mmCIF file of C-alpha atoms and ligand atoms in Angstrom:
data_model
loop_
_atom_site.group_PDB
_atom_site.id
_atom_site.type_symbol
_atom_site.label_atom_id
_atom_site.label_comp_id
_atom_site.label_asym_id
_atom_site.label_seq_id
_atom_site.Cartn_x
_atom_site.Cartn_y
_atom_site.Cartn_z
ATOM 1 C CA UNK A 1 6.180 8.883 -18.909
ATOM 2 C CA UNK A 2 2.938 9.229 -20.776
ATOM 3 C CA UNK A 3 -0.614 11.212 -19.518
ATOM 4 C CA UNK A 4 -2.057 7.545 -18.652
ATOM 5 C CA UNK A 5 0.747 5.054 -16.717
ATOM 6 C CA UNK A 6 -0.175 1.408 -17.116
ATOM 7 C CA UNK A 7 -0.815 0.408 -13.031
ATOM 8 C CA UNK A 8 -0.611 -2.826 -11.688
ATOM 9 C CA UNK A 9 -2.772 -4.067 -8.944
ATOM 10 C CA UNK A 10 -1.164 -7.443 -8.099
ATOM 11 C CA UNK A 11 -3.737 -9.691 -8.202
ATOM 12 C CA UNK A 12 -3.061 -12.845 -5.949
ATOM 13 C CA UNK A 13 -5.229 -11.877 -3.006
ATOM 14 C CA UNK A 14 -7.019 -9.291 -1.049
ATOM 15 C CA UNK A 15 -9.152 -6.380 -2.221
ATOM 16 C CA UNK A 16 -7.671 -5.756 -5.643
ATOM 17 C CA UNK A 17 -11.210 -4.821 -7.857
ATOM 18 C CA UNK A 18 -11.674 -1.530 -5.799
ATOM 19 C CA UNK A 19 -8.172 -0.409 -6.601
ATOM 20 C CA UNK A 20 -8.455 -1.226 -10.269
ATOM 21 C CA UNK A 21 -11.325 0.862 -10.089
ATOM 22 C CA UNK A 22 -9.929 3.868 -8.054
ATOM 23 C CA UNK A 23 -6.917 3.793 -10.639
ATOM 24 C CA UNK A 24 -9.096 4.051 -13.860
ATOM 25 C CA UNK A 25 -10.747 6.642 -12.114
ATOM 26 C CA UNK A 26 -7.507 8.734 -11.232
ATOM 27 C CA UNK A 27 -6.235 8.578 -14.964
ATOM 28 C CA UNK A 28 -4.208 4.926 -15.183
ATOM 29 C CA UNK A 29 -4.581 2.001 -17.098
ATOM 30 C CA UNK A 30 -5.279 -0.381 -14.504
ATOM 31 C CA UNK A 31 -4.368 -4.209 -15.089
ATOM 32 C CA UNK A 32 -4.115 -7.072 -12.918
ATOM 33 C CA UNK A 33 -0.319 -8.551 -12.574
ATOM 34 C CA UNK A 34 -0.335 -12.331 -11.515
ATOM 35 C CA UNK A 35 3.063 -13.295 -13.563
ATOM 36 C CA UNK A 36 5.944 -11.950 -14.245
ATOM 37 C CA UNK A 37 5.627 -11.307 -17.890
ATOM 38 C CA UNK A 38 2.291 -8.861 -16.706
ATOM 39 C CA UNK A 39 4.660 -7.558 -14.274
ATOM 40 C CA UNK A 40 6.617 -6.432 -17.028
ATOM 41 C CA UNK A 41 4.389 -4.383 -18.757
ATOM 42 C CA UNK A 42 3.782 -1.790 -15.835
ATOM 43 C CA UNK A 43 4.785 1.186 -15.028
ATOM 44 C CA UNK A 44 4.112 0.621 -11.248
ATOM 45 C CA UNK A 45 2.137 -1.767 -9.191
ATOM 46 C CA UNK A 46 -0.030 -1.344 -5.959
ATOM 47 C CA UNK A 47 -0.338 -4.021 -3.151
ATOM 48 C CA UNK A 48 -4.149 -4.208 -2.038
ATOM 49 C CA UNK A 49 -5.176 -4.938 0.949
ATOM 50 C CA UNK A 50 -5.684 -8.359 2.088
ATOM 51 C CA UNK A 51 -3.853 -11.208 3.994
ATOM 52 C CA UNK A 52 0.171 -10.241 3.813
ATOM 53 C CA UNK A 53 1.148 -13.763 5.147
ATOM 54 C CA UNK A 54 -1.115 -15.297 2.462
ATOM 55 C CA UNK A 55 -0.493 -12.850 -0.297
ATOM 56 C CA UNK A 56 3.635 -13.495 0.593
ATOM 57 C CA UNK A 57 3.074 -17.489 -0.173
ATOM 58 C CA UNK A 58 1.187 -16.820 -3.086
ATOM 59 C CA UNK A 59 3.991 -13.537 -4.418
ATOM 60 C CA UNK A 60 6.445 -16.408 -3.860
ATOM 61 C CA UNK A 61 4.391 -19.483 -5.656
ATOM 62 C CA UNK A 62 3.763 -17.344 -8.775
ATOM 63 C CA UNK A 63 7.692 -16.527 -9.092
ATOM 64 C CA UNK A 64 6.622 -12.683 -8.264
ATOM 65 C CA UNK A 65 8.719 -12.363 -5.186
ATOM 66 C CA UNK A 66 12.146 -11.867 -6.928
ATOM 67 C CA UNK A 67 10.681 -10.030 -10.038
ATOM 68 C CA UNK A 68 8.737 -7.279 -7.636
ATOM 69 C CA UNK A 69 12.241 -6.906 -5.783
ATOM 70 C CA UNK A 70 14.237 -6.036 -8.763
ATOM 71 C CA UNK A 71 11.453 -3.921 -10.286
ATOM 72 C CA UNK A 72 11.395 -1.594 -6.817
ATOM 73 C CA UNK A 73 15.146 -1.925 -6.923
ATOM 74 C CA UNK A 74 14.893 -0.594 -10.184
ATOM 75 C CA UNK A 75 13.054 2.088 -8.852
ATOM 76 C CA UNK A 76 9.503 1.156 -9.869
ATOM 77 C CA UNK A 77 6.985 3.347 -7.910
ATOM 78 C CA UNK A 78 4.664 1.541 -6.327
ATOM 79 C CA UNK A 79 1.666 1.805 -3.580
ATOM 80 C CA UNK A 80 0.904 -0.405 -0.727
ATOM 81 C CA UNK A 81 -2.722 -0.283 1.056
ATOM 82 C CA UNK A 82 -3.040 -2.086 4.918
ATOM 83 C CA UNK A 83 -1.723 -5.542 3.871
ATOM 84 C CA UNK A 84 0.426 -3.680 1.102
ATOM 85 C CA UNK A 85 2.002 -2.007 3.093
ATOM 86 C CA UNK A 86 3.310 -4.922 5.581
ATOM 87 C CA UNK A 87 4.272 -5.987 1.866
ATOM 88 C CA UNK A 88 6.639 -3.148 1.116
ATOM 89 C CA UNK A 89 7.928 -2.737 4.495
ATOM 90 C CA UNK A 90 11.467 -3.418 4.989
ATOM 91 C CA UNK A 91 10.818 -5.378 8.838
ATOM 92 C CA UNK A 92 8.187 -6.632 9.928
ATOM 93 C CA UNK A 93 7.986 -6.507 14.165
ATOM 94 C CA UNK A 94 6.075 -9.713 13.972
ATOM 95 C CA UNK A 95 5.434 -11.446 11.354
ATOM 96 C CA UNK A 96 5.034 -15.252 10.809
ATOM 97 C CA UNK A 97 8.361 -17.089 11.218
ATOM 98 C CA UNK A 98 9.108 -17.576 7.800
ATOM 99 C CA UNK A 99 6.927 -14.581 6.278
ATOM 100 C CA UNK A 100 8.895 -12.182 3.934
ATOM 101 C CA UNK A 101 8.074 -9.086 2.440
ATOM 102 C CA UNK A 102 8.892 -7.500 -0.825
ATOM 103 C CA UNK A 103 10.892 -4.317 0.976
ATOM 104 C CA UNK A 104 11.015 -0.664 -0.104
ATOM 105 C CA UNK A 105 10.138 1.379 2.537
ATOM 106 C CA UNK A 106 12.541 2.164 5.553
ATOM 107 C CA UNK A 107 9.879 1.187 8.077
ATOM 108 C CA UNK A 108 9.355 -1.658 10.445
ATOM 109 C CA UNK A 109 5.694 -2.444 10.567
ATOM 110 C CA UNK A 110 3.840 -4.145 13.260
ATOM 111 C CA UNK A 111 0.712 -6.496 11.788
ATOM 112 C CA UNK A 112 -2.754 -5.793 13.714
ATOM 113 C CA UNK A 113 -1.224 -3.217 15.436
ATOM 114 C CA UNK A 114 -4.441 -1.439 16.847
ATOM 115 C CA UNK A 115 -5.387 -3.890 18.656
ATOM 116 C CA UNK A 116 -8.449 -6.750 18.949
ATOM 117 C CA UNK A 117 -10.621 -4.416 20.831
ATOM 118 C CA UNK A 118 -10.006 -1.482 18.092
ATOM 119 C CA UNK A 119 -9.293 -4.035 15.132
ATOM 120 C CA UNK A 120 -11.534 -2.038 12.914
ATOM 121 C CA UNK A 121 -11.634 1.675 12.964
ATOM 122 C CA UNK A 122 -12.494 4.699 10.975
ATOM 123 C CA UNK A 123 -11.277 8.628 11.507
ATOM 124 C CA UNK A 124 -10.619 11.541 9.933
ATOM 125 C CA UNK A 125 -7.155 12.377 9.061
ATOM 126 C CA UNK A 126 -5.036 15.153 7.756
ATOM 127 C CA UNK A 127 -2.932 14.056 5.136
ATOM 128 C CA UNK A 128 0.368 16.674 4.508
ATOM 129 C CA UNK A 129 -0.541 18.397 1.702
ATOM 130 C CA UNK A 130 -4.294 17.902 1.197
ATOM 131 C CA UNK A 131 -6.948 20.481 1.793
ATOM 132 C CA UNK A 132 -9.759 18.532 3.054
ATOM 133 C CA UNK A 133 -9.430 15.846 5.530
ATOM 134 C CA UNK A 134 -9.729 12.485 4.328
ATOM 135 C CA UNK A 135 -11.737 9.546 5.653
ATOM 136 C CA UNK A 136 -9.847 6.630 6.573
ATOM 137 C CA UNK A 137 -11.075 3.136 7.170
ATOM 138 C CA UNK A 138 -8.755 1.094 9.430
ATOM 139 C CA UNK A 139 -9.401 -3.071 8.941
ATOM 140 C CA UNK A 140 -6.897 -5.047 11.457
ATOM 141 C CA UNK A 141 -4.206 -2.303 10.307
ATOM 142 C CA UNK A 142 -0.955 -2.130 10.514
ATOM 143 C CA UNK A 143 1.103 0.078 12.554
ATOM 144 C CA UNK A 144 4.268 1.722 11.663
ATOM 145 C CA UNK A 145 6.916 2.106 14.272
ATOM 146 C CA UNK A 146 9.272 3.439 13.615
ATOM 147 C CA UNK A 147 9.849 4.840 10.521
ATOM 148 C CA UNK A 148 13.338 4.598 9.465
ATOM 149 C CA UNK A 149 16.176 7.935 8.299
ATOM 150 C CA UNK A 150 14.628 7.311 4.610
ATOM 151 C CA UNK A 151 10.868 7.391 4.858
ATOM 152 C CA UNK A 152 8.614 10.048 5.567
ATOM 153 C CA UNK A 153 5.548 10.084 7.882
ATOM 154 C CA UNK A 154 2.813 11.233 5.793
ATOM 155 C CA UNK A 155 -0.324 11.529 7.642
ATOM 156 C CA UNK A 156 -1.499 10.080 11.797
ATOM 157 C CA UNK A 157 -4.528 8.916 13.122
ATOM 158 C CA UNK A 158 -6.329 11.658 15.241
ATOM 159 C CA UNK A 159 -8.429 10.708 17.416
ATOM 160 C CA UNK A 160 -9.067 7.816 20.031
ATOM 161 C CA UNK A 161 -6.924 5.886 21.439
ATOM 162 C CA UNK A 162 -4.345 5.396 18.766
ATOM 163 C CA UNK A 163 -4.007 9.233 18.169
ATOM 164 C CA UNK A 164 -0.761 10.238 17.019
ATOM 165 C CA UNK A 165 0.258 6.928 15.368
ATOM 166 C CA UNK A 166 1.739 6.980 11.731
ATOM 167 C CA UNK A 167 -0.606 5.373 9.203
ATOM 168 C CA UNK A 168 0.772 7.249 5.651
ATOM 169 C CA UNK A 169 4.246 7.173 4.452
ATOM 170 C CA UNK A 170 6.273 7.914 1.256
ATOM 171 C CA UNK A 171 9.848 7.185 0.221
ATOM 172 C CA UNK A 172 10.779 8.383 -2.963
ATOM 173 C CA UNK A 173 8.401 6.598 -5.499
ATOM 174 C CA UNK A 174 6.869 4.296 -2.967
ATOM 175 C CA UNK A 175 3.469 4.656 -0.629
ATOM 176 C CA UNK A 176 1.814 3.128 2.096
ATOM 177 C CA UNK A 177 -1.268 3.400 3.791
ATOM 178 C CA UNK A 178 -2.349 1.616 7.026
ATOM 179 C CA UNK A 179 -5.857 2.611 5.827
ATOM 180 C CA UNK A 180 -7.711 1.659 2.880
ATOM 181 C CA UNK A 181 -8.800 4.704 0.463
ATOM 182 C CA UNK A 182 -9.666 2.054 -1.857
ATOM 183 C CA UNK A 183 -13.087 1.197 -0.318
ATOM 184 C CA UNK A 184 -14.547 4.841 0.481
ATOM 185 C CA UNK A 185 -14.300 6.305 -2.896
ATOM 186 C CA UNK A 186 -12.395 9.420 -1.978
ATOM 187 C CA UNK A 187 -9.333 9.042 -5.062
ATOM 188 C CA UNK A 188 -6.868 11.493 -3.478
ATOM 189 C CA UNK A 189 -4.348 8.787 -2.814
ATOM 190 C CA UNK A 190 -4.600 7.052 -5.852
ATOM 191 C CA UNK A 191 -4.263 9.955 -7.956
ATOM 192 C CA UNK A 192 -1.520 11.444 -5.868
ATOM 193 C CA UNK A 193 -0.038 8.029 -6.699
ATOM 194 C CA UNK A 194 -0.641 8.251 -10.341
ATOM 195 C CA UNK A 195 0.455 11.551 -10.086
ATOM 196 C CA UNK A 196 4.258 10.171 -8.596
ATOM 197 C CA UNK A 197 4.089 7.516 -11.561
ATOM 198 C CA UNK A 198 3.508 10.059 -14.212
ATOM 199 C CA UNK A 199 6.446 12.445 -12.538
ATOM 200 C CA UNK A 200 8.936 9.873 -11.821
ATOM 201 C CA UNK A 201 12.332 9.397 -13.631
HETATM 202 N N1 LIG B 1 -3.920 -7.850 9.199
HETATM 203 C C1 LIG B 1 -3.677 -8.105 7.808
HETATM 204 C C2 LIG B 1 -2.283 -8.667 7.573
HETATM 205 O O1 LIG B 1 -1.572 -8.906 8.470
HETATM 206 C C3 LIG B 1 -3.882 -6.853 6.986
HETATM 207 C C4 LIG B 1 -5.339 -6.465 6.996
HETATM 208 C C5 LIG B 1 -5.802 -5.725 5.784
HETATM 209 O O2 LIG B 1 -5.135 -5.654 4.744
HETATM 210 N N2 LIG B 1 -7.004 -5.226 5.883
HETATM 211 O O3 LIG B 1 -1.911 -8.880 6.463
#
């Protein structure tokens, strides 16, 4: 793998300018990926955060939904933020009827999880194997529970009332936040996440 991986942030919906900009920041070429032939090009993708029951039509409309499956089959590392990460989980607890997600992560995820009187939170969070705690901005997240034998709990919310609930996990090449590090300009994730894309077989 070269010094600078060509990143994906697929671009159907949801937040994906901020990670484009976090990634060229962390050391990537960062390109949109709204077809499969873009798709094709990268050396990994990220998921923004957004609307996963919109952003699922819309994988599925643009013929993405099958190509993104064999890619992470393939063992394509990839990073999913909030709506991402319903995205890349393997269940979802309660999704729409006919919702579907791209899979990847040994995880069943539960959408809004915190709650409508908590919907939108923010704390500080220790994140295994970062100094510094790291400021994490919670937008209608969702929850992780449980994690499955494969995946790894990477980091949990603090304080309040949802202290002690997973929001971080990594399985193999493959990351998800509940949170968004996208929007407060911290790029630990990201370049951890470059960081597993320049490092992986
Ligand atoms: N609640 C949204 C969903 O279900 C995710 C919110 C977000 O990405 N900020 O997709």
């Amino acid at each position: 793998m070269t010094d600078q991986p060509t990143i994906g942030v697929l671009a159907v919906q949801g937040d994906v300018r901020e990670h484009l900009r976090m990634l060229s920041e962390s050391g990537a070429e960062a390109v949109r990926v709204r077809r499969p032939s873009e798709l094709a090009q990268v050396d990994a993708l990220v998921i923004p955060g957004g609307e996963s029951t919109t952003m699922d039509k819309l994988v599925r409309a643009f013929d993405l939904h099958d190509a993104i499956r064999a890619r992470l089959a393939a063992g394509m590392p990839a990073y999913g933020s909030c709506a991402g990460m319903i995205m890349l989980a393997d269940r979802i607890a309660d999704g729409r009827p006919d919702q579907q997600t791209l899979g990847g992560l040994d995880i069943t995820v539960r959408r809004n999880a915190f709650g409508r009187q908590v919907d939108s939170f923010e704390d500080d969070i220790h994140w295994e194997g970062m100094e510094a705690t790291l400021h994490a901005v919670f937008i209608r997240a969702p929850g992780v529970a449980p994690v499955g034998e494969r995946a790894r709990a990477l980091a949990r919310v603090e304080h309040g009332p949802a202290a002690g609930r997973i929001v971080a996990v990594r399985q193999g090449n493959v990351l998800a936040t509940s949170f968004h590090p996208e929007v407060t300009g911290d790029p630990r994730v990201h370049r951890l996440f470059v960081e597993i894309v320049r490092t992986c077989q």
